[in-house]
CSV table of C-alpha atoms in Angstrom, one decimal:
chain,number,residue,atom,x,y,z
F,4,UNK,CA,117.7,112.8,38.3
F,5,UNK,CA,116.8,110.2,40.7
F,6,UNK,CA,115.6,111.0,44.5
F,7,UNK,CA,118.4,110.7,46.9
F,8,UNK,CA,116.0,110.2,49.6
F,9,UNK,CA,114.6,107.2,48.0
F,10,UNK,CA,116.3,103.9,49.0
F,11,UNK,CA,115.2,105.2,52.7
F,12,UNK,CA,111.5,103.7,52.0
F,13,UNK,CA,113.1,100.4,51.0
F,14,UNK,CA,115.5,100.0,53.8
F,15,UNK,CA,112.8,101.1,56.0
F,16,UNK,CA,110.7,98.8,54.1
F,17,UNK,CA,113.3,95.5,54.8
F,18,UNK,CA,113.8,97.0,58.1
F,19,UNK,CA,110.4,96.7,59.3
F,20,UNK,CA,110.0,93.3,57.0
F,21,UNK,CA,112.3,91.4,58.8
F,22,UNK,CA,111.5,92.6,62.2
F,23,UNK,CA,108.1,91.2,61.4
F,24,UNK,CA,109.7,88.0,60.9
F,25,UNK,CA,111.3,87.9,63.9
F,26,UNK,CA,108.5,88.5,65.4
F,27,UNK,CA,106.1,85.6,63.8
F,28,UNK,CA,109.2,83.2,64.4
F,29,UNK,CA,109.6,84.3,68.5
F,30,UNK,CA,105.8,84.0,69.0
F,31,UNK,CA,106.4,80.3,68.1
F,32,UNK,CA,109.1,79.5,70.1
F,33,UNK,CA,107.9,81.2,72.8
F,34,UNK,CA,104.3,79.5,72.9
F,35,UNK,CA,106.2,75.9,72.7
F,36,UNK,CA,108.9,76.8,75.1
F,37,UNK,CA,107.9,79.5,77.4
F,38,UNK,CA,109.9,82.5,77.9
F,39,UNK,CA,112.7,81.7,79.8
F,40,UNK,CA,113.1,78.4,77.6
F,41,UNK,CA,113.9,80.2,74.5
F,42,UNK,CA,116.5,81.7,73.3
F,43,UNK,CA,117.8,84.5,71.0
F,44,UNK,CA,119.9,82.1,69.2
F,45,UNK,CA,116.8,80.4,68.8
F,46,UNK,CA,114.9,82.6,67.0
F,47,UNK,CA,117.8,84.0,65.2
F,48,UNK,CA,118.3,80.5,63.4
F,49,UNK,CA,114.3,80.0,62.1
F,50,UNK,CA,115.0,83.7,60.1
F,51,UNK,CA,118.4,82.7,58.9
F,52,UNK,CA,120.2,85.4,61.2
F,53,UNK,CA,123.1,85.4,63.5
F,54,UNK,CA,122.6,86.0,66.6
F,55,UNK,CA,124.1,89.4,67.1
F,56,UNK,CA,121.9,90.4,64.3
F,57,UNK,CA,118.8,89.6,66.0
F,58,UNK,CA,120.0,92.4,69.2
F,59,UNK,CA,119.9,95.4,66.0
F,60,UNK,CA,116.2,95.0,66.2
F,61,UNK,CA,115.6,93.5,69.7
F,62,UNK,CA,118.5,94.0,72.6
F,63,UNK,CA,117.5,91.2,74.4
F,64,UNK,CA,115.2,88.6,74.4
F,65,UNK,CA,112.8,90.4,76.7
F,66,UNK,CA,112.6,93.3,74.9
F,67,UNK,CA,111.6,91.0,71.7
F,68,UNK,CA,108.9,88.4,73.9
F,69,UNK,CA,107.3,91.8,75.1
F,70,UNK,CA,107.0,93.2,71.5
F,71,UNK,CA,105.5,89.7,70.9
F,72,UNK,CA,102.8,91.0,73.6
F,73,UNK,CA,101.9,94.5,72.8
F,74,UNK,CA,101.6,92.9,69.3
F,75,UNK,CA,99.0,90.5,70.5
F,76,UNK,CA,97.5,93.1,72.7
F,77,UNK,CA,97.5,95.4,69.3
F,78,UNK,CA,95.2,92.7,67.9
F,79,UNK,CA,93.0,92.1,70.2
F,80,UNK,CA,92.6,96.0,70.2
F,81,UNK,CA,91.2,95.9,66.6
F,82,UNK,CA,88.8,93.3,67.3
F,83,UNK,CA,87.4,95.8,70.4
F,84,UNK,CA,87.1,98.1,68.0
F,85,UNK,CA,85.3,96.0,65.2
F,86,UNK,CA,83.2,94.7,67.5
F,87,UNK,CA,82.1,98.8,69.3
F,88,UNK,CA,79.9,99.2,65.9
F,89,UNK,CA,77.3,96.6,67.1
F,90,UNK,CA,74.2,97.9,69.0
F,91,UNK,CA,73.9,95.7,72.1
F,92,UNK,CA,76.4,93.7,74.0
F,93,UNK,CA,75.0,90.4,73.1
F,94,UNK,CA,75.7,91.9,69.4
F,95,UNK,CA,79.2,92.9,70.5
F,96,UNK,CA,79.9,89.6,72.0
F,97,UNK,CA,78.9,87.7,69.0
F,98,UNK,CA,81.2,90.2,66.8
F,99,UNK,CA,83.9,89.8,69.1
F,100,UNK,CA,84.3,85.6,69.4
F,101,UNK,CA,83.4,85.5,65.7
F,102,UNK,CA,86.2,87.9,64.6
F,103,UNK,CA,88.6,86.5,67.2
F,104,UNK,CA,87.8,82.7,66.0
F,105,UNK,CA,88.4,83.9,62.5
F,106,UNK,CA,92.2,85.4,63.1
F,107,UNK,CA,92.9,81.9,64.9
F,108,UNK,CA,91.6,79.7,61.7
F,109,UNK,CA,94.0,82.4,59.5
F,110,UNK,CA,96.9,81.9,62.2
F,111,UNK,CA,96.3,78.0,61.8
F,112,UNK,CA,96.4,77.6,58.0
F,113,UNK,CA,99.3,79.6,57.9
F,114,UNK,CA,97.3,82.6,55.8
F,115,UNK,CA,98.4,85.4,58.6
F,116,UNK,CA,101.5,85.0,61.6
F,117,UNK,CA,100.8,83.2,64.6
F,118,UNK,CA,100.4,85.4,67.7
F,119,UNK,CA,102.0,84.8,71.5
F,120,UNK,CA,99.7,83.4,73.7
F,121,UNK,CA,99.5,85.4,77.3
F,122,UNK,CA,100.2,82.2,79.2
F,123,UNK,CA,103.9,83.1,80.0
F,124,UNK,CA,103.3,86.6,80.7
F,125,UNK,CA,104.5,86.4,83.8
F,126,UNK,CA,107.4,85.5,83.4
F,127,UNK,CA,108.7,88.9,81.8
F,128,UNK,CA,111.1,90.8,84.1
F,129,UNK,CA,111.0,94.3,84.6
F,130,UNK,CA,110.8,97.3,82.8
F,131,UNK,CA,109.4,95.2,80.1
F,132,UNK,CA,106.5,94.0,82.8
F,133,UNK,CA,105.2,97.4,83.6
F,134,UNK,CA,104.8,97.9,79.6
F,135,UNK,CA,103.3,94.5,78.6
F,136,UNK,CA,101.1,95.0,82.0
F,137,UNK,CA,100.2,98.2,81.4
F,138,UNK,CA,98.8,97.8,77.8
F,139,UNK,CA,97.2,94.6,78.9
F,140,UNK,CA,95.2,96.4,81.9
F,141,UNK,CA,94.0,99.0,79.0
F,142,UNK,CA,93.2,96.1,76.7
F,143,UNK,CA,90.8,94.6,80.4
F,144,UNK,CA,89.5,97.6,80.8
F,145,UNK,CA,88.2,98.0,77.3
F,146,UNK,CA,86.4,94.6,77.0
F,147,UNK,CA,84.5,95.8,80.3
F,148,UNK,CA,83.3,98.7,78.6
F,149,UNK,CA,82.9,96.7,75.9
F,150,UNK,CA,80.8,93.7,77.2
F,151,UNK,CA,79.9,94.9,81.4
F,152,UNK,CA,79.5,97.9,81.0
F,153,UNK,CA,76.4,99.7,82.8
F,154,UNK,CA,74.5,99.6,79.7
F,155,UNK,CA,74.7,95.5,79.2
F,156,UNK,CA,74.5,95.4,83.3
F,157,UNK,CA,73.1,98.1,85.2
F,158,UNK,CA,73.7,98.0,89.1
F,159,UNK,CA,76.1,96.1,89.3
F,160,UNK,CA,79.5,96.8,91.8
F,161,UNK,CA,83.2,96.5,90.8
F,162,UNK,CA,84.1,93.4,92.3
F,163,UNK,CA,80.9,92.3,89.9
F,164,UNK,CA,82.2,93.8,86.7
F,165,UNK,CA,85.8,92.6,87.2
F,166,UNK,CA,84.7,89.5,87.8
F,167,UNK,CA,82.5,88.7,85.3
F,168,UNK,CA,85.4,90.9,82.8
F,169,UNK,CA,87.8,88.1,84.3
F,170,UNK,CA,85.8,85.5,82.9
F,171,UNK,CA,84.8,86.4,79.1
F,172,UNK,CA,88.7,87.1,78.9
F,173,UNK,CA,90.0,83.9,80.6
F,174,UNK,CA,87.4,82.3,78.2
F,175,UNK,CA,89.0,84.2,75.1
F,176,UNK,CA,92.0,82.9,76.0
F,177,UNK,CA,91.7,79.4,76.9
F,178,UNK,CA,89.8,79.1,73.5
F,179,UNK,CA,92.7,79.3,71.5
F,180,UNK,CA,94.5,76.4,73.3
F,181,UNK,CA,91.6,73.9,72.9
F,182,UNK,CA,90.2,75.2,69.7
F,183,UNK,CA,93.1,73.3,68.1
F,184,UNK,CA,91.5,70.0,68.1
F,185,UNK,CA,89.2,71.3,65.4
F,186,UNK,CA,89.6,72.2,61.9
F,187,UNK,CA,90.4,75.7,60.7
F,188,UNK,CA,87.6,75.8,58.5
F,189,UNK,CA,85.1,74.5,61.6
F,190,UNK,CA,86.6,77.7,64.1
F,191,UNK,CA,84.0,80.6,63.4
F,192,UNK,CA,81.0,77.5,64.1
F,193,UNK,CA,83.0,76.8,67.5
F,194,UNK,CA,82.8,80.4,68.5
F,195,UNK,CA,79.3,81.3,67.4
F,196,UNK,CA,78.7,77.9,69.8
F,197,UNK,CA,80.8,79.6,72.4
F,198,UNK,CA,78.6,82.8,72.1
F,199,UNK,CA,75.6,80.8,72.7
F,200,UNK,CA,76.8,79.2,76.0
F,201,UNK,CA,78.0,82.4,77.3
F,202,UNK,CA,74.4,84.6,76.2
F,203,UNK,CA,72.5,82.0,77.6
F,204,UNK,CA,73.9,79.4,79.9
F,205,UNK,CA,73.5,76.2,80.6
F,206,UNK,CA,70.4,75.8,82.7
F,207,UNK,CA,67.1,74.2,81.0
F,208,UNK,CA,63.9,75.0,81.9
F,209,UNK,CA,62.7,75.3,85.4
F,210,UNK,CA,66.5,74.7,86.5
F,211,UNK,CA,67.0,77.5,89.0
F,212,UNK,CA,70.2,78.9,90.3
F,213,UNK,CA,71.2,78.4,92.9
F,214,UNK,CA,70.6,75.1,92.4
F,215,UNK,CA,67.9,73.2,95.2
F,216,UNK,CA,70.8,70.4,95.7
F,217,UNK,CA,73.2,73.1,97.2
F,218,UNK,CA,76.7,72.4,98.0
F,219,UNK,CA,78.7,69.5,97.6
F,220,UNK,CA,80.8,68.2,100.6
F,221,UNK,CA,84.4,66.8,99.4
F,222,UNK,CA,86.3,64.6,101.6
F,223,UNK,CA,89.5,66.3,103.0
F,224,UNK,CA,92.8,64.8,101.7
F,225,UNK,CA,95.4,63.9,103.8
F,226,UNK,CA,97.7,66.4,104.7
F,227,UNK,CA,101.5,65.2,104.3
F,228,UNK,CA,104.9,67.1,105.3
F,229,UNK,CA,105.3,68.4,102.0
F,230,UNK,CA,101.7,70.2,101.4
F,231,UNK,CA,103.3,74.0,102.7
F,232,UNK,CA,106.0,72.9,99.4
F,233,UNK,CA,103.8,71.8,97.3
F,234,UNK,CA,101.0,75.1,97.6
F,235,UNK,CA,104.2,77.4,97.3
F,236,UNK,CA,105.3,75.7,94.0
F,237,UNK,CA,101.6,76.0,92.7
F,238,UNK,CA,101.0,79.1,93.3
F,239,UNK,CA,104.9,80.2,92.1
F,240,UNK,CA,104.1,77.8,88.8
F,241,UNK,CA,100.6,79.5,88.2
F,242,UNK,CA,102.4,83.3,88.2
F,243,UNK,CA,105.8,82.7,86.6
F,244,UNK,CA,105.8,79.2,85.0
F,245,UNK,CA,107.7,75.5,85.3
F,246,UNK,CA,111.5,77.7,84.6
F,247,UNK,CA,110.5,80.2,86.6
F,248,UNK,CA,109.5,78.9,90.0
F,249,UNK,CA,112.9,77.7,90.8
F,250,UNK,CA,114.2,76.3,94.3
F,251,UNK,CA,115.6,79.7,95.3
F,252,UNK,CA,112.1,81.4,95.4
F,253,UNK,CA,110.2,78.5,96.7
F,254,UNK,CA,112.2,78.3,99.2
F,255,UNK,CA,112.2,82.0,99.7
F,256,UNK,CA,108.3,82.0,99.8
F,257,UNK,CA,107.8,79.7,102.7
F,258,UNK,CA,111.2,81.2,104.3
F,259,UNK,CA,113.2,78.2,104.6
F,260,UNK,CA,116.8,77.3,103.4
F,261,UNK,CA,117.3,75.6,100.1
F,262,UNK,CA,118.8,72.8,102.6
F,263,UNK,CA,115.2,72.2,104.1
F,264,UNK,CA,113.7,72.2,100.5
F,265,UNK,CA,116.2,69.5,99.2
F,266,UNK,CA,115.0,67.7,102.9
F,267,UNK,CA,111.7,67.6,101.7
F,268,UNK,CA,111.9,67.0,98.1
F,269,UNK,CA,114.6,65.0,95.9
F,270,UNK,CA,114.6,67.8,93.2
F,271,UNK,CA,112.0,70.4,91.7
F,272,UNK,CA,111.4,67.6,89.4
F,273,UNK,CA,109.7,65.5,91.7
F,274,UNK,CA,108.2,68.4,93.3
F,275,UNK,CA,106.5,69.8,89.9
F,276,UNK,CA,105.0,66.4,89.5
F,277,UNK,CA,103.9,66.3,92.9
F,278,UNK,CA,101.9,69.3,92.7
F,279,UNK,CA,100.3,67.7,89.6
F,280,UNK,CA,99.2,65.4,91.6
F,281,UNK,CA,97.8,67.1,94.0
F,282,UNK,CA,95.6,69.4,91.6
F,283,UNK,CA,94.6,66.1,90.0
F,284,UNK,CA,93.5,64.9,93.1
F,285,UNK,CA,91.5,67.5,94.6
F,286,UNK,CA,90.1,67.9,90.9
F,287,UNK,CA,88.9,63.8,91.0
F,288,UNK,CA,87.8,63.8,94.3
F,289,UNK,CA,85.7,66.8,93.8
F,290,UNK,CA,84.2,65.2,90.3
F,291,UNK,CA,83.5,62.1,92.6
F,292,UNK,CA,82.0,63.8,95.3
F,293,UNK,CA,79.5,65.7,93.0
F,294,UNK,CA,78.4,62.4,91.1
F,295,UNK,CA,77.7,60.5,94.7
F,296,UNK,CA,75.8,63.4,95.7
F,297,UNK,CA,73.6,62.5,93.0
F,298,UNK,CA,70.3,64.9,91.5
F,299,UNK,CA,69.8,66.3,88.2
F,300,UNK,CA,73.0,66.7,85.3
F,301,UNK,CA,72.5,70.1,86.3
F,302,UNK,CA,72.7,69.9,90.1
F,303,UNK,CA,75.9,67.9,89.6
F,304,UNK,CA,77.4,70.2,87.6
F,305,UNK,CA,77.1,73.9,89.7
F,306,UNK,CA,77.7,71.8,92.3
F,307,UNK,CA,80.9,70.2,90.9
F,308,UNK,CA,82.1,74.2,90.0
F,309,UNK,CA,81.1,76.0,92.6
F,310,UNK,CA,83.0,73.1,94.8
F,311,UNK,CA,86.1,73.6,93.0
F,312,UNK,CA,86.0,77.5,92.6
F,313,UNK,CA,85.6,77.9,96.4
F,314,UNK,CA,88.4,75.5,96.5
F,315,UNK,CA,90.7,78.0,94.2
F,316,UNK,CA,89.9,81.1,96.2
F,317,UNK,CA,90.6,78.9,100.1
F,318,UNK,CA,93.4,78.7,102.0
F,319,UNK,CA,94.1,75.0,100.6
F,320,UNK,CA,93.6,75.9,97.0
F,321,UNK,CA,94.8,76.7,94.0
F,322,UNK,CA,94.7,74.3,91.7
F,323,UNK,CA,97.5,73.8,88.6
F,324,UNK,CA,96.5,76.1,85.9
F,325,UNK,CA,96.4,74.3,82.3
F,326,UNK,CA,99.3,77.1,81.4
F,327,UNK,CA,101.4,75.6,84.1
F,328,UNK,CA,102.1,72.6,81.6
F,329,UNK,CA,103.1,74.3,78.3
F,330,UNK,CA,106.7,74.8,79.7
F,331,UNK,CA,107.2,71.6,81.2
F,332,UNK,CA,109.9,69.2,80.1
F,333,UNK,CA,109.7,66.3,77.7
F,334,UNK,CA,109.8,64.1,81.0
F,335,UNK,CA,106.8,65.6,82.7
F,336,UNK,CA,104.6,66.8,79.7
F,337,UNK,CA,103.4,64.2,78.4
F,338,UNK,CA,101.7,62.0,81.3
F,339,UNK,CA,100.6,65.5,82.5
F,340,UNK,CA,98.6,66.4,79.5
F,341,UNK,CA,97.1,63.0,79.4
F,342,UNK,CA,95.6,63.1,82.9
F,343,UNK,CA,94.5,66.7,82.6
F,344,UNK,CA,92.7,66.3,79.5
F,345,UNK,CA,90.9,63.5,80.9
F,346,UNK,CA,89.7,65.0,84.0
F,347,UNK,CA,88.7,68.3,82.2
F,348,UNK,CA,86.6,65.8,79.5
F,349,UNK,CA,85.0,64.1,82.5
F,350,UNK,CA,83.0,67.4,83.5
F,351,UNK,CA,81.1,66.5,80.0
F,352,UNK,CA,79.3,63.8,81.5
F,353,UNK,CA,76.7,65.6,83.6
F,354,UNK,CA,76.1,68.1,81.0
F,355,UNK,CA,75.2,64.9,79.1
F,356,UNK,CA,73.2,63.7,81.8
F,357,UNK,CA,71.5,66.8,82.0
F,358,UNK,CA,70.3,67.4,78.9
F,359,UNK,CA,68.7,64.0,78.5
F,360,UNK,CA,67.0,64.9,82.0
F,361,UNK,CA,66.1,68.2,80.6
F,362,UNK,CA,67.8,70.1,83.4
F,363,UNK,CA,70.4,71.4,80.8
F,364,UNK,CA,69.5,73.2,77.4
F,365,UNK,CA,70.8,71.3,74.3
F,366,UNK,CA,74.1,72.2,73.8
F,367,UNK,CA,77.4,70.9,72.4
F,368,UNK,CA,78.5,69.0,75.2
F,369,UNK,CA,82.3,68.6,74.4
F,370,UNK,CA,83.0,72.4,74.1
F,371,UNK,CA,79.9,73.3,77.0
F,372,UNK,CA,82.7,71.6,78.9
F,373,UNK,CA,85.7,73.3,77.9
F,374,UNK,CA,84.2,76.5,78.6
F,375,UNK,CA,83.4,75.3,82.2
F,376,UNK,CA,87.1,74.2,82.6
F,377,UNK,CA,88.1,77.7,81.1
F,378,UNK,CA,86.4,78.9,84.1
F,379,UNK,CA,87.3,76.6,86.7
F,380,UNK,CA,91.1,77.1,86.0
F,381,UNK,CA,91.1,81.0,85.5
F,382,UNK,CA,89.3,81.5,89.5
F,383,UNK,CA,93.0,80.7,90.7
F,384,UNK,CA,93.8,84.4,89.7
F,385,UNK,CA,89.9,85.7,90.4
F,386,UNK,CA,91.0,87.5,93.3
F,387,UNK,CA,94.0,89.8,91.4
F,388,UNK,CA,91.5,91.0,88.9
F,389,UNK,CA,88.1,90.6,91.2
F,390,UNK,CA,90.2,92.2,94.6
F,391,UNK,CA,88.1,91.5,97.5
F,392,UNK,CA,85.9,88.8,96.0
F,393,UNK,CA,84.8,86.1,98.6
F,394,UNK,CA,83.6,82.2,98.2
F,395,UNK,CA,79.8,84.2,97.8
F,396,UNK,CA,80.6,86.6,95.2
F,397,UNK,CA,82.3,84.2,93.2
F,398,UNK,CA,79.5,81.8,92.9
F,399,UNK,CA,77.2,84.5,92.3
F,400,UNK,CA,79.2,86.9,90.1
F,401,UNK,CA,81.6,84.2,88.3
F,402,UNK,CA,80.1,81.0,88.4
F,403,UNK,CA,76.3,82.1,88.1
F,404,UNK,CA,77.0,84.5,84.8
F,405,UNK,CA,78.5,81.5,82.8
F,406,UNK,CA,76.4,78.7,84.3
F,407,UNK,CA,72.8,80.4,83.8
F,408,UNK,CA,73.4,82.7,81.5
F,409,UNK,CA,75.5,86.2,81.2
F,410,UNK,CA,73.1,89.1,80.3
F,411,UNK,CA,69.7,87.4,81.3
F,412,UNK,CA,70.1,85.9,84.9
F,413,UNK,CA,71.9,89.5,85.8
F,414,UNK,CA,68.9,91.0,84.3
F,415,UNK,CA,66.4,88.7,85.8
């Protein structure tokens, strides 16, 4: 006599089959179209469902973008935990970029489902914030231990620890956006390259940090009647994305009627672009600045980073984050990208310069530069995960690490 109890498995089996599929098709849309620009009837028509089938697994399209999250969070979970075998944080670091360069490669030739990517995570409502948030702080606090802990850095405070924390994760992420211009099979030789940078920085020998040339001094832009608008919408863009920075909040964050926003500005449209080009121009005119300054390829470049982190933490910054543009429309997208990817390649060109001068180590200057960038955009949101930190601490405990060398200018 057969088991009664034994179609059970195999439901639970399809059950938990198809769920999976629903996840690996939301993670998709969600990474092209943000949050709040998907929907369930979107993901219920790449797994051949109805719509109201979709809400038997997931009620609403919240509770299915946050399972997206705590399944990415899961993931990068397992890699901590591969990575705790090794014997020194350098080791662990190594394990860590290697293993997480590796799941991208699998995600990109299709061998294993594509995972969210964190840079709408903002835009979750609550309760589903305080989950996704919570597990995430867990997941932070785990590559501290992890990689800064007092082990790897003795003596150093928390605003330290966070900050340098902040970094190797806003590195980690940023990685899997601009990893994509290589191939698959080439994604473990990117990271250990990655590895490298952040073990032993930039500087060559007998480049010292700080740097003799000091500061740079960047000409002041001039201010218009729309700058108050256009730092609102940045900094509402940055947390909650393109859809969900709308009129109503701007408006609410400077305290001002929708009537005096639609003064100012023809439509959010205009205004989006606007704050574009404002980043862009700040980001330019501090690239300029640095070059007519003149010195070493090294001098140029702390000073070109240190400019525009300061810049992030004032009362004039931040800048645009690079997640700001994944949930843009078709009509802003695609000039946006252009401009930002050539800005962001132009901080290659005094790494170049610097390692024929012999200021910078050899290096692969094309990625040396995206991981500058990674750190440049992530100081916008230093301060939530480094509270406290000033203009000072930054350059010493954010820039410094990344720029001469994680482990061994702490040590030094």
């Amino acid at each position: 006599m057969s088991d009664p109890t034994s179609p059970a498995p195999r439901q639970t089996k399809r059950f938990a089959e198809k769920r999976q599929a629903i996840l690996d098709a939301a993670a998709k849309r969600f990474n092209e179209r943000g949050i709040r620009g998907t929907s369930l009837a979107d993901v219920s028509g790449s797994v051949g469902l109805m719509t109201n089938s979709i809400t038997y697994y997931y009620r609403r399209k919240e509770d299915l973008a946050a399972a997206c999250f705590l399944a990415k969070i899961a993931w990068l979970d397992a890699l901590i935990a591969e990575a705790e075998v090794r014997t020194s944080p350098e080791a662990r670091l190594r394990a860590f970029l290697d293993a997480y360069a590796r799941g991208l490669s699998a995600m990109a030739a299709g061998e294993r489902p594509a995972l969210i990517r964190f840079h709408d995570v903002r835009a979750l409502p609550s309760p589903q914030a305080e989950t996704v948030f919570a597990a995430y702080n867990a997941f932070y606090r785990r590559m501290r231990a992890l990689l800064v802990g007092p082990e790897a850095l003795p003596g150093l405070d928390r605003i330290a620890r966070n900050a340098r924390t902040h970094l190797l994760v806003s590195v980690v992420q940023t990685l899997r956006v601009w990893i994509e211009r290589y191939e698959p099979d080439d994604y473990a030789r990117v990271a250990a390259r990655v590895a490298d940078l952040l073990l032993h920085g930039l500087a060559g020998p007998g480049s010292p940090w700080p740097p003799a040339a000091g500061p740079v001094a960047v000409p002041a832009s001039e201010a218009g009647p729309t700058d108050a608008f256009l730092r609102a919408a940045t900094i509402l863009i940055n947390e909650q994305g393109y859809r969900g920075a709308s009129v109503e909040k701007i408006s609410a964050q400077l305290r001002v009627t929708k009537g005096s926003f639609y003064h100012h500005n023809d439509n959010k449209d205009d205004l989006v672009a606007h704050c574009f080009t404002r980043t862009f121009d700040r980001i330019r005119r501090t690239q300029d600045a640095a070059e007519a300054a003149g010195g070493t390829g090294w001098e140029r470049l702390a000073a070109l980073s240190c400019a525009l982190v300061r810049h992030q933490l004032s009362e004039s910054g931040p800048l645009l984050r690079w997640i700001a543009v994944g949930a843009l429309p078709d009509n802003l997208r695609g000039g946006v990208t252009g401009t930002m990817h050539r800005l962001w390649d132009r901080v290659a060109f005094p790494i170049v310069d610097g390692v024929a001068d012999g200021s910078i180590r050899a290096c692969d200057p094309a990625i040396a530069a995206q991981v500058v960038n990674s750190m440049i955009d992530a100081a916008s949101e230093l301060d939530d995960w480094a509270e406290g930190i000033d203009a000072d601490q930054a350059e010493r405990h954010y820039v410094q690490p990344l720029l001469a060398g994680f482990y061994g200018g702490a040590r030094g």
